[in-house]
Coordinates of C-alpha atoms in Angstrom, one line a residue:
Chain A
M9 CA -0.1 0.2 0.2
P10 CA 1.5 3.3 -0.8
D11 CA 2.0 5.6 1.8
H12 CA 3.0 8.8 0.6
G13 CA 5.7 9.6 3.1
R14 CA 3.3 10.3 5.8
V15 CA 5.6 10.9 9.0
E16 CA 5.3 11.0 12.4
P17 CA 7.0 13.9 14.6
T18 CA 10.8 14.2 15.2
A19 CA 13.1 15.1 17.9
S20 CA 16.2 14.5 16.1
P21 CA 18.3 17.2 14.6
G22 CA 17.3 16.7 11.0
P23 CA 14.6 18.4 9.1
A24 CA 11.0 17.7 9.4
V25 CA 9.4 15.9 6.5
L26 CA 6.0 16.7 5.7
P27 CA 3.6 15.2 3.1
C28 CA 2.8 16.6 0.0
G29 CA 0.3 14.3 -2.5
D30 CA 1.6 11.9 -4.2
R31 CA 4.5 13.2 -6.3
A32 CA 6.6 15.4 -3.7
L33 CA 7.7 15.8 -0.1
L34 CA 7.8 19.6 1.9
V35 CA 11.0 19.3 4.1
E36 CA 11.1 22.3 6.4
V37 CA 14.0 23.3 8.3
P38 CA 14.7 26.2 10.8
D39 CA 16.2 29.0 8.7
A40 CA 17.6 30.4 5.7
R41 CA 20.7 28.3 6.4
G42 CA 18.8 25.0 6.7
V43 CA 17.6 25.8 3.3
A44 CA 20.9 26.1 1.3
A45 CA 22.3 23.4 3.2
V46 CA 19.2 21.1 2.6
R47 CA 19.1 22.5 -1.1
A48 CA 22.8 21.6 -1.5
A49 CA 22.8 18.2 -0.4
L50 CA 19.8 17.2 -2.7
E51 CA 21.8 18.9 -5.8
R52 CA 24.8 17.1 -4.8
S53 CA 22.6 13.8 -4.2
P54 CA 19.5 13.7 -5.8
L55 CA 16.8 11.3 -4.7
P56 CA 16.1 8.6 -7.4
G57 CA 13.7 10.6 -9.5
Q58 CA 14.1 13.6 -8.0
C59 CA 12.8 16.0 -11.1
E60 CA 12.5 19.3 -9.1
L61 CA 13.3 21.3 -5.9
V62 CA 11.7 24.6 -4.9
P63 CA 13.9 26.5 -1.9
A64 CA 11.5 28.5 0.0
A65 CA 12.1 30.8 3.0
R66 CA 12.2 27.7 5.7
T67 CA 11.0 24.8 3.3
V68 CA 12.6 23.0 0.1
L69 CA 10.0 21.3 -2.0
V70 CA 11.4 18.0 -3.7
V71 CA 9.0 16.9 -6.4
L72 CA 9.4 13.4 -8.0
D73 CA 8.6 11.4 -11.1
R74 CA 7.4 8.6 -8.8
P75 CA 5.6 8.4 -5.4
P76 CA 7.3 9.0 -2.3
S77 CA 8.7 6.1 -0.4
E78 CA 9.4 5.6 4.0
L79 CA 12.9 5.1 2.4
D80 CA 13.0 9.1 0.8
V81 CA 11.4 10.4 4.3
A82 CA 14.2 8.5 6.2
V83 CA 16.8 9.8 3.5
L84 CA 15.3 13.6 3.7
R85 CA 15.1 13.4 7.7
R86 CA 18.7 12.6 8.0
L87 CA 20.3 15.8 5.7
P88 CA 22.2 18.5 7.0
I89 CA 20.6 21.1 8.2
E90 CA 24.3 23.3 8.9
S91 CA 26.4 23.9 5.6
A92 CA 28.4 21.1 5.0
P93 CA 32.6 22.1 4.8
D94 CA 32.6 21.0 1.2
D95 CA 29.5 23.4 -0.3
R96 CA 31.7 25.8 -2.2
P97 CA 30.4 29.4 -2.4
G98 CA 28.2 30.3 -5.5
P99 CA 29.8 32.3 -7.6
V100 CA 29.0 36.4 -7.5
V101 CA 27.0 38.7 -9.8
E102 CA 27.6 42.3 -9.4
L103 CA 24.3 44.4 -10.1
P104 CA 25.0 47.9 -11.2
V105 CA 22.3 50.1 -9.5
V106 CA 21.8 53.6 -9.1
F107 CA 19.8 54.3 -6.1
D108 CA 17.2 56.9 -6.5
G109 CA 14.4 54.6 -5.8
P110 CA 11.2 56.7 -4.6
D111 CA 11.0 55.4 -1.4
L112 CA 15.0 55.7 -1.0
A113 CA 14.3 58.9 1.7
E114 CA 11.5 57.0 3.5
V115 CA 14.0 53.8 3.9
A116 CA 16.5 56.5 5.6
R117 CA 14.4 57.5 7.6
L118 CA 12.8 54.2 9.0
T119 CA 16.7 52.9 9.1
G120 CA 17.7 56.2 11.1
R121 CA 20.8 57.1 8.9
A122 CA 21.5 59.6 6.0
V123 CA 20.8 58.5 2.4
P124 CA 24.8 58.1 1.6
D125 CA 25.3 55.7 4.5
L126 CA 22.6 53.9 3.8
V127 CA 23.5 53.5 0.3
A128 CA 26.8 52.4 1.6
A129 CA 24.8 49.9 4.1
L130 CA 23.3 48.5 1.0
T131 CA 26.8 48.1 -1.6
G132 CA 28.5 47.1 1.6
A133 CA 26.1 43.9 2.3
E134 CA 27.0 40.3 1.3
L135 CA 23.5 39.2 -0.2
T136 CA 22.9 35.8 -1.4
V137 CA 19.4 34.4 -3.7
A138 CA 17.9 32.6 -0.8
F139 CA 15.2 31.3 -3.1
G140 CA 13.0 32.4 -6.2
G141 CA 9.0 32.2 -6.4
F142 CA 7.2 35.6 -6.9
A143 CA 8.3 35.7 -10.7
P144 CA 10.3 34.3 -13.3
G145 CA 13.5 35.6 -12.8
F146 CA 12.9 37.1 -9.2
G147 CA 15.3 36.4 -6.0
Y148 CA 14.7 37.0 -2.8
L149 CA 18.3 38.3 -1.6
T150 CA 19.2 37.3 2.0
G151 CA 22.2 39.0 4.0
L152 CA 20.9 42.4 4.9
P153 CA 22.3 43.5 8.5
P154 CA 18.9 43.4 10.7
E155 CA 19.2 47.4 10.7
L156 CA 18.3 47.5 7.4
H157 CA 15.0 45.2 7.7
V158 CA 12.1 47.4 6.7
P159 CA 8.2 46.7 6.7
R160 CA 6.7 46.4 2.7
R161 CA 4.6 49.3 1.8
S162 CA 1.5 49.9 3.4
T163 CA -0.1 50.6 -0.1
P164 CA 1.5 48.2 -2.5
R165 CA 2.4 49.9 -6.0
T166 CA 0.1 48.8 -8.7
R167 CA 3.1 48.8 -10.6
V168 CA 6.5 48.4 -10.3
P169 CA 8.9 49.2 -13.2
A170 CA 11.4 46.8 -14.3
G171 CA 14.3 46.7 -13.1
S172 CA 13.3 48.3 -9.8
V173 CA 15.5 47.3 -6.8
G174 CA 13.2 47.1 -3.3
L175 CA 13.7 46.2 0.1
A176 CA 10.9 43.6 2.5
G177 CA 11.5 42.6 6.0
P178 CA 14.7 40.3 5.5
F179 CA 15.0 40.3 1.6
A180 CA 16.2 42.5 -0.9
G181 CA 15.1 42.1 -4.5
A182 CA 15.1 43.2 -8.3
Y183 CA 11.6 42.9 -10.4
P184 CA 12.9 41.4 -13.7
R185 CA 9.9 42.6 -14.9
A186 CA 7.2 45.4 -14.6
S187 CA 4.4 43.8 -11.9
P188 CA 2.8 45.2 -8.9
G189 CA 4.7 45.3 -5.8
G190 CA 4.6 46.2 -2.3
W191 CA 8.5 46.7 -1.4
Q192 CA 10.2 49.8 -0.7
L193 CA 11.9 50.7 -3.8
V194 CA 15.6 52.4 -3.1
G195 CA 17.0 52.3 -6.7
R196 CA 16.9 50.9 -10.3
T197 CA 19.1 48.2 -12.3
D198 CA 19.8 47.8 -15.6
A199 CA 20.9 44.1 -15.7
V200 CA 19.0 41.4 -17.5
L201 CA 17.5 39.5 -14.4
F202 CA 15.5 37.0 -17.2
D203 CA 15.8 36.0 -20.3
V204 CA 14.6 32.9 -22.3
D205 CA 17.4 32.8 -24.7
R206 CA 20.2 32.7 -22.2
D207 CA 21.4 29.7 -20.4
P208 CA 20.7 29.8 -17.5
P209 CA 17.6 32.2 -18.2
A210 CA 17.7 33.7 -14.6
L211 CA 20.7 35.8 -13.2
L212 CA 19.9 35.4 -9.4
V213 CA 19.3 31.7 -9.1
P214 CA 19.5 30.1 -5.6
G215 CA 22.9 30.2 -4.1
V216 CA 24.3 32.8 -6.3
R217 CA 26.1 35.7 -4.0
V218 CA 24.9 39.4 -4.9
R219 CA 26.6 42.8 -4.5
L220 CA 24.9 45.9 -5.0
R221 CA 27.1 48.3 -7.1
E222 CA 26.7 52.1 -7.1
V223 CA 26.7 53.9 -10.5
G224 CA 25.6 57.3 -11.6
Chain B
M26 CA 0.1 25.2 -41.4
L27 CA -3.2 25.8 -39.7
T28 CA -5.2 29.1 -39.9
V29 CA -7.3 30.2 -36.8
L30 CA -10.6 31.4 -38.2
A31 CA -11.9 31.6 -34.8
S32 CA -10.6 31.3 -31.2
G33 CA -13.1 30.7 -28.6
L34 CA -13.1 31.9 -25.7
L35 CA -9.7 30.5 -24.7
T36 CA -7.3 28.8 -27.0
T37 CA -3.9 28.0 -26.2
V38 CA -0.7 25.6 -27.4
Q39 CA 0.0 23.0 -24.6
D40 CA 2.3 20.3 -24.8
R41 CA 3.6 18.5 -21.5
G42 CA 5.3 21.8 -20.2
R43 CA 8.4 23.0 -19.0
P44 CA 9.8 21.3 -15.9
G45 CA 12.7 21.9 -13.8
W46 CA 12.5 25.7 -13.9
A47 CA 10.5 26.2 -10.3
S48 CA 13.6 27.1 -8.5
I49 CA 13.7 30.4 -10.6
G50 CA 10.1 31.2 -10.5
V51 CA 8.5 29.6 -13.7
T52 CA 5.6 26.8 -12.8
R53 CA 5.4 23.6 -15.0
S54 CA 2.4 24.8 -17.2
G55 CA 1.5 22.3 -19.8
A56 CA -1.8 20.7 -21.1
A57 CA -4.3 20.9 -18.2
D58 CA -5.7 17.7 -18.7
R59 CA -2.7 15.5 -19.5
Q60 CA -4.5 12.7 -20.4
A61 CA -6.8 13.8 -22.9
A62 CA -3.9 15.8 -24.8
A63 CA -1.9 12.4 -24.5
L64 CA -5.0 10.9 -26.1
A65 CA -5.5 12.9 -28.8
N66 CA -1.5 12.7 -29.9
R67 CA -1.9 9.1 -29.4
L68 CA -5.0 9.0 -32.2
V69 CA -2.6 11.2 -34.7
G70 CA 0.9 8.9 -34.1
N71 CA 2.3 11.7 -32.3
D72 CA 5.5 11.8 -30.0
A73 CA 4.6 12.3 -26.8
A74 CA 6.3 15.7 -26.9
A75 CA 4.3 17.3 -29.6
A76 CA 2.1 20.4 -28.4
V77 CA -1.6 20.4 -29.3
L78 CA -4.4 22.8 -28.8
E79 CA -6.5 23.1 -25.4
V80 CA -9.5 24.6 -26.3
T81 CA -11.8 26.2 -23.4
V82 CA -15.6 25.5 -23.7
G83 CA -15.3 25.5 -27.3
G84 CA -15.7 27.5 -30.5
L85 CA -12.3 27.0 -32.1
Q86 CA -12.4 27.2 -36.3
V87 CA -9.3 26.6 -38.2
Q88 CA -8.2 26.0 -41.8
A89 CA -5.9 23.1 -42.7
G90 CA -3.6 24.7 -45.0
R91 CA -2.7 21.1 -46.4
T92 CA -4.0 17.7 -46.0
L93 CA -3.7 17.2 -42.4
L94 CA -4.1 14.1 -39.8
V95 CA -5.9 15.5 -36.6
A96 CA -7.2 14.6 -34.0
V97 CA -9.9 16.2 -30.8
S98 CA -10.1 14.6 -27.3
G99 CA -11.4 15.7 -23.9
A100 CA -14.3 17.5 -23.4
P101 CA -16.8 16.4 -26.2
A102 CA -17.0 19.0 -28.2
P103 CA -18.8 18.8 -31.2
V104 CA -16.5 18.5 -34.2
T105 CA -17.3 19.4 -37.5
V106 CA -15.5 19.3 -40.9
D107 CA -16.6 22.2 -43.3
G108 CA -19.6 22.3 -41.3
R109 CA -20.7 18.1 -41.3
A110 CA -20.5 16.2 -38.4
A111 CA -17.1 14.4 -37.8
P112 CA -15.8 11.7 -35.2
F113 CA -14.5 12.6 -31.9
D114 CA -12.0 10.8 -30.2
A115 CA -10.5 9.3 -33.7
P116 CA -8.2 10.4 -36.2
L117 CA -9.7 12.4 -39.4
T118 CA -7.9 13.6 -42.3
L119 CA -8.9 17.3 -43.4
R120 CA -8.0 18.3 -47.0
P121 CA -6.3 21.6 -47.9
G122 CA -8.8 24.8 -47.2
Q123 CA -11.1 22.4 -45.2
V124 CA -12.6 24.2 -42.0
L125 CA -12.8 22.0 -38.6
G126 CA -14.8 23.4 -36.0
L127 CA -15.4 22.6 -31.9
G128 CA -18.6 23.2 -30.6
N129 CA -19.5 24.1 -26.8
P130 CA -19.1 20.6 -25.3
A131 CA -22.2 19.6 -23.1
V132 CA -19.9 18.5 -20.1
G133 CA -16.4 18.8 -19.6
L134 CA -14.0 22.0 -20.1
R135 CA -11.1 21.4 -22.4
S136 CA -11.0 19.9 -25.5
Y137 CA -7.7 18.5 -27.3
L138 CA -7.1 19.0 -31.1
A139 CA -4.1 17.1 -31.8
V140 CA -2.3 17.6 -35.4
R141 CA -0.1 15.4 -36.9
G142 CA 3.6 16.7 -36.3
G143 CA 2.7 18.6 -33.3
I144 CA 1.8 22.7 -33.6
G145 CA 5.4 23.9 -34.4
V146 CA 5.8 26.8 -32.6
P147 CA 9.2 27.9 -31.4
P148 CA 9.7 26.7 -28.0
V149 CA 10.4 28.9 -25.3
L150 CA 13.0 27.2 -22.2
G151 CA 12.1 23.6 -24.1
S152 CA 8.2 23.7 -24.2
R153 CA 5.8 25.1 -26.6
S154 CA 3.4 26.1 -23.7
T155 CA 1.1 29.0 -22.9
D156 CA 1.9 29.9 -19.4
T157 CA -1.3 31.9 -18.6
L158 CA 0.1 33.1 -15.2
S159 CA 3.5 34.3 -16.4
G160 CA 3.1 34.9 -19.7
L161 CA 5.8 32.2 -21.0
G162 CA 5.2 30.3 -24.5
P163 CA 2.9 31.7 -27.4
A164 CA -0.2 34.1 -26.9
P165 CA -3.2 32.7 -26.5
L166 CA -4.6 32.0 -30.2
R167 CA -6.4 35.0 -32.1
P168 CA -8.6 34.7 -35.3
G169 CA -6.0 35.2 -38.4
D170 CA -3.1 33.5 -36.5
V171 CA -1.0 31.2 -38.5
L172 CA 0.3 28.0 -36.8
P173 CA 2.9 25.7 -38.3
V174 CA 2.9 21.9 -38.4
G175 CA 6.1 20.5 -36.5
A176 CA 8.2 17.0 -37.3
L177 CA 6.9 15.2 -33.9
A178 CA 5.4 12.6 -35.7
A179 CA 6.5 9.2 -34.4
A180 CA 4.8 5.9 -36.1
E181 CA 1.9 5.6 -38.1
P182 CA -1.4 5.4 -35.8
V183 CA -3.0 2.0 -35.3
V184 CA -5.9 3.3 -33.4
D185 CA -9.5 4.1 -35.3
V186 CA -11.5 5.7 -32.3
A187 CA -10.9 5.4 -28.4
P188 CA -13.7 4.6 -26.2
V189 CA -13.4 7.3 -23.5
G190 CA -15.9 7.9 -20.6
A191 CA -16.8 11.6 -21.1
P192 CA -15.6 14.1 -18.1
S193 CA -18.1 14.0 -15.3
S194 CA -19.5 17.5 -13.7
R195 CA -20.2 15.7 -10.6
P196 CA -16.8 14.1 -9.6
V197 CA -15.1 12.2 -6.2
L198 CA -11.3 13.1 -6.2
R199 CA -9.1 11.3 -3.9
V200 CA -7.4 13.6 -1.6
L201 CA -4.1 13.1 0.3
P202 CA -3.5 15.1 3.7
G203 CA -1.5 18.6 2.7
P204 CA 1.7 19.7 4.3
R205 CA 0.0 22.0 6.4
R206 CA -3.2 19.8 7.5
D207 CA -2.4 20.8 11.3
W208 CA -3.0 24.8 10.6
M209 CA -6.2 23.8 9.9
A210 CA -8.8 23.4 12.6
P211 CA -10.0 19.7 12.4
T212 CA -13.3 20.3 11.0
A213 CA -11.7 21.4 7.7
W214 CA -10.1 18.6 7.2
T215 CA -13.9 16.9 8.0
A216 CA -16.0 19.4 5.7
L217 CA -13.4 19.3 3.0
T218 CA -14.2 15.5 2.7
T219 CA -17.9 15.1 3.4
E220 CA -19.3 18.5 1.6
D221 CA -20.2 19.2 -1.6
W222 CA -18.1 21.9 -3.4
T223 CA -19.4 24.6 -6.5
V224 CA -16.4 25.3 -8.8
S225 CA -17.0 29.2 -8.7
P226 CA -16.4 31.5 -11.7
D227 CA -13.3 32.8 -11.3
S228 CA -11.5 29.8 -12.0
D229 CA -8.9 29.1 -14.8
R230 CA -5.4 27.3 -15.4
V231 CA -4.5 28.6 -12.3
G232 CA -6.6 27.0 -10.4
L233 CA -10.3 26.1 -9.5
R234 CA -12.2 28.4 -6.5
L235 CA -14.5 26.3 -4.7
A236 CA -17.3 27.3 -2.8
G237 CA -18.7 25.5 0.1
P238 CA -18.7 26.4 4.2
R239 CA -15.8 28.1 5.3
L240 CA -12.6 26.4 6.5
D241 CA -11.5 27.7 9.8
R242 CA -7.8 27.9 10.8
A243 CA -6.5 26.2 14.1
R244 CA -3.0 28.8 13.9
T245 CA -3.9 32.6 12.8
D246 CA 0.1 33.3 12.1
E247 CA 1.7 33.9 9.5
L248 CA 3.0 31.0 6.7
P249 CA 6.3 32.2 5.0
S250 CA 5.8 31.3 1.0
E251 CA 6.6 27.4 -0.1
G252 CA 6.6 25.3 -3.0
L253 CA 3.4 24.1 -4.5
V254 CA 2.1 21.4 -6.3
P255 CA -0.4 20.7 -8.8
G256 CA -3.4 19.5 -7.5
A257 CA -2.7 21.3 -3.5
V258 CA -5.7 22.9 -1.9
Q259 CA -4.8 26.0 -0.5
V260 CA -7.2 27.7 2.2
P261 CA -6.8 31.4 1.8
P262 CA -7.6 33.9 4.4
D263 CA -11.4 33.9 3.1
G264 CA -11.7 30.5 3.9
A265 CA -12.7 29.2 0.5
P266 CA -10.4 26.4 -0.5
V267 CA -8.7 27.0 -4.5
L268 CA -7.6 23.7 -6.2
F269 CA -4.4 24.5 -8.0
L270 CA -4.0 23.3 -11.5
V271 CA -0.8 23.6 -14.3
D272 CA -0.3 27.0 -13.9
H273 CA -0.2 27.3 -10.3
P274 CA 2.2 30.2 -8.7
V275 CA 5.4 28.2 -8.0
T276 CA 5.2 29.1 -4.3
G277 CA 2.4 30.1 -1.8
G278 CA 1.7 31.5 1.6
Y279 CA -1.3 29.9 2.9
P280 CA -2.1 26.7 4.3
V281 CA -2.1 23.7 2.2
L282 CA -4.9 21.5 3.6
A283 CA -4.8 18.2 1.2
V284 CA -3.1 17.5 -2.1
V285 CA -5.6 15.7 -5.0
T286 CA -3.8 12.5 -6.5
T287 CA -2.5 12.8 -9.9
D288 CA -4.2 10.5 -11.2
D289 CA -7.7 12.5 -10.9
L290 CA -5.8 15.9 -12.0
P291 CA -7.7 15.4 -15.4
A292 CA -10.9 15.3 -13.7
A293 CA -10.1 18.4 -12.4
A294 CA -8.9 20.1 -15.1
Q295 CA -12.4 19.7 -16.5
L296 CA -14.5 20.9 -14.1
R297 CA -16.1 24.0 -15.2
P298 CA -18.2 27.0 -13.1
G299 CA -21.1 25.6 -11.4
D300 CA -19.9 22.0 -11.7
R301 CA -20.0 20.1 -7.8
V302 CA -17.3 18.2 -6.8
R303 CA -16.5 15.7 -3.9
F304 CA -13.1 14.7 -2.0
R305 CA -12.4 11.6 -0.8
P306 CA -9.5 10.6 1.6
T307 CA -7.5 8.0 -0.1
R308 CA -3.2 6.8 0.9

């Protein structure tokens, strides 16, 4: 009888594994570092029939081409949630940014610093793409110092232009194309974030490290 | 080639979708009723990867530019060739200039038109599918569009007619517990699996909105966004569940109470507004 990954609560230090239908399991970890560690481990050693990994804020969805088994659950529960020593850091992408966003002054006020100091803090941050998901080519960037965490705008904009660079909570991000959005916009980039004719199509894939570079 | 004379409510090009890109925000997409699309391809002897036309509640008219072997499966739309009735779920030969028409199906929502060789529009990220959520792939068809026919024909077809049951307007879909069943009140699972649910008009390839009793949450804190699968039954704050179909967002931030089994997704994709659906727990 198929089991589809039914699991009991675990007290072990590994991730929790939640059922997610007859073709997937959802691996839950405490934080973004755990997500990165699980993703790296499953990229290195995929489960048999693994066809998709969807990292998110605290989970990694593992999509299979077959029903999941008890063995899969056991393997996933033993995955490390700390980075392995042999996890190579991802490649670095520099995003050229003009810091003239409509919310720049508001973000400076919220973070209690002058605009040039805010720009210096943003360009000095070591960011990493934690996950995507909002739109093709959008990457949620982690690594902002806590003092730069700002709430979303209370009223989302109906149209955020393509290339806008924004902040929301612990994340930074750049909009690959125009869309509605509630992030605080601090600048814009002319980097091509998503191009279906390029390999890889997305510039900001999970694991890539990102630096914002100020341009005039 | 095939010239579009009328495109109906919504006709899109679909194949098996673009798996493998979810981590950069691209959902799989592809034919909503993959079983019906596969049958149409088999009837004309196509490779399983060939693209077909997904026709929503009929209304499509196309003219053959040369002799073409075609077949229509899925929602049983009345098929005509130059206005004369023609068989459904069976291969048909169109002569140059002949017009194939699809009327409105009495049951079901999506019919599939396969052409021997496949619809030959250029692939995007390895697929010819229209992803209605992100806009990837070819635009929905409009009158005047000219569709190339590809070279994805396999062996000559051997099936004359495929007897397949019509989609049900009152199906029972099998569900497994979802990853966040414990975020919902215990009554939510019971209500989902015992009550009748009505498909709302604002349903599409992204998902079916279901009207029925309100499903209450046990936990009200915010759930960080997490990966979604087709068939996921997600419960937004208004308590009315959404059953995600092929163009679902890659991630979602509301609890997934249940997941419909893969085998029952074709039946879900054939539900139209007003249809009644029930869910039966399985394992």
